[in-house]
């Protein structure tokens, strides 16, 4: 965890210690007392204790702006254009917005999005919404900056399949881009590195507006912002359901990696394109075959980053903000609704070799589950965040581009 | 910044001026002292390739799922019906990336000593050429790892692979590239009337074509460069073929041209305006505008002609050479009359066999192979 504030790191260590203590306590109780119900274990932590060493939900702070990519209106506007511009992909078919569609919560409604033509992705693609607030990106925390993610997604064969050299030349034959890059970055010709800076700057504006999020209005003191069901859900979230243990802080995510035993995505067995993608990902990341069951047909999650067998099947805790718009859910998109997600956690999750001990059956009744869903929905804006699709300037013959550039410089 | 811009704008103006004057450049000839006069040679048949190897190559050659978006196969540009070229002046390239050169025919590939219009590969590097075509964003924009995994998902291809490599051998990108190279190099254009004539049987050549052959070896001096079994000396020459204006008119073709210059170390790719041929590879001033001598086997089927496809017919090619090429060309005017030019065309047309080659396999779908990963 590079560049993380020391205080939070310390808190994490404390929490791990607390988890170990809890497990120890449980085993001691089991030994001493014989049969102990799971409900009794939940009582050990709940209701107050679970939240005690966990960051409470809070309003999002202002987005952190990296020193090497300061914001400006012109840069954000250029980034918006590039975000929607399919010419950044190999065959000019696929823009960032193809898989991160504003009208689909800045992600995609397919459990596994199509990606570049002739492909299908292996994971549910994460939303751009509030991605700017995460310290690491992707389900396995592989990337650390939006700038790097933009580059990675544009070039990955299954996503944008755009080679930087060709895409850069395309941008250079769009006179309006030549002008805009010149204005923002001061360069004679557009450069690919600058395109990624602009896209990242634009993405840093795609964040929840607290004034439009019922729960944030509630936190700000408007008691009527939440319906009663959501208020009851909030109490469950912090108490009996213990969601807060992992889903704390402004993002409602501990930014840690956990194995939940999420059910297998059936497309892994039925879709040839998904099978190609999964095997390719494993080969790319040099996953030794001994580690996966069927020979490269599984997603090893956090393991790709750490190479620690104890991390196989762990994925980053997602933010719970804007869930109303960002389904389907989980790293493989296997759950279509929030009800299914709550049911899954109520069961205590599924089976996995490294499954988190934090997941235990919750014993929620139907009303409590509905309350929890009502609360989760209150973490989303009243209406989805939509950004207008820009009209994109055309490529022009090179002679015209140069002529325009020369006449601009004369002025 | 301002100064750089000024320099560029000034340079742009100058290069326009230069273009309009078509200033001839001093032309050192490429011919080295040779002990043996160049001549035509009959094709010696190669030992036939293993059937399993050819079949795997044929399947892969026609498989569009080797390309990034699954839309372009080798055969998309190297179509068997066009003597493994495409019939277009400029290659179509990948989707929304145009090309700036004419697709070269693959006929006679194994007989050539250098490959590509700028001769940047030796004949022994055919596998490198195949890999470049598969993975370059200008041609198929594929990915080696994806290619392997897609092949695994295609039972017909896996069957062909296993027949060649054995049932337990997993597909590899090296093996895939090798099979395509083997197939691409397996087309000599059949037994042509000229091959028969070179073996001593002139019965298949018309009297006009026999006259053309005499001119080819004599007055027209074609054989000076179009020699050997491939009818190519494997060298690069400056003919001063007219520019194909489409390259600068169509931005998608221009990006491919600029990217080509950038890839090969041009100090200022954005200032490049034309295909400089061999020069982009060697960066020797004397190589500016030089392009590799193409093979003439099957030439009647590979129209349009020249590195940028600007000459539509064999007659126009003969006319061009008869004029001595463009201003500043290495060529000399030939003084051929209309009858002689027609005879040369007749000879060139006799360099094609009547048999067609390279039938496309039937298409087939991906399988959801439970065992595909194993």
CSV table of C-alpha atoms in Angstrom, one decimal, chain B residues 211 225 231 235 273 295 321:
chain,number,residue,atom,x,y,z
B,211,UNK,CA,8.1,-11.6,-79.2
B,225,UNK,CA,15.8,-6.1,-62.6
B,231,UNK,CA,11.5,-12.2,-61.8
B,235,UNK,CA,16.9,-4.9,-54.8
B,273,UNK,CA,4.5,13.7,-46.5
B,295,UNK,CA,7.9,-10.5,-58.4
B,321,UNK,CA,8.6,2.1,-68.1
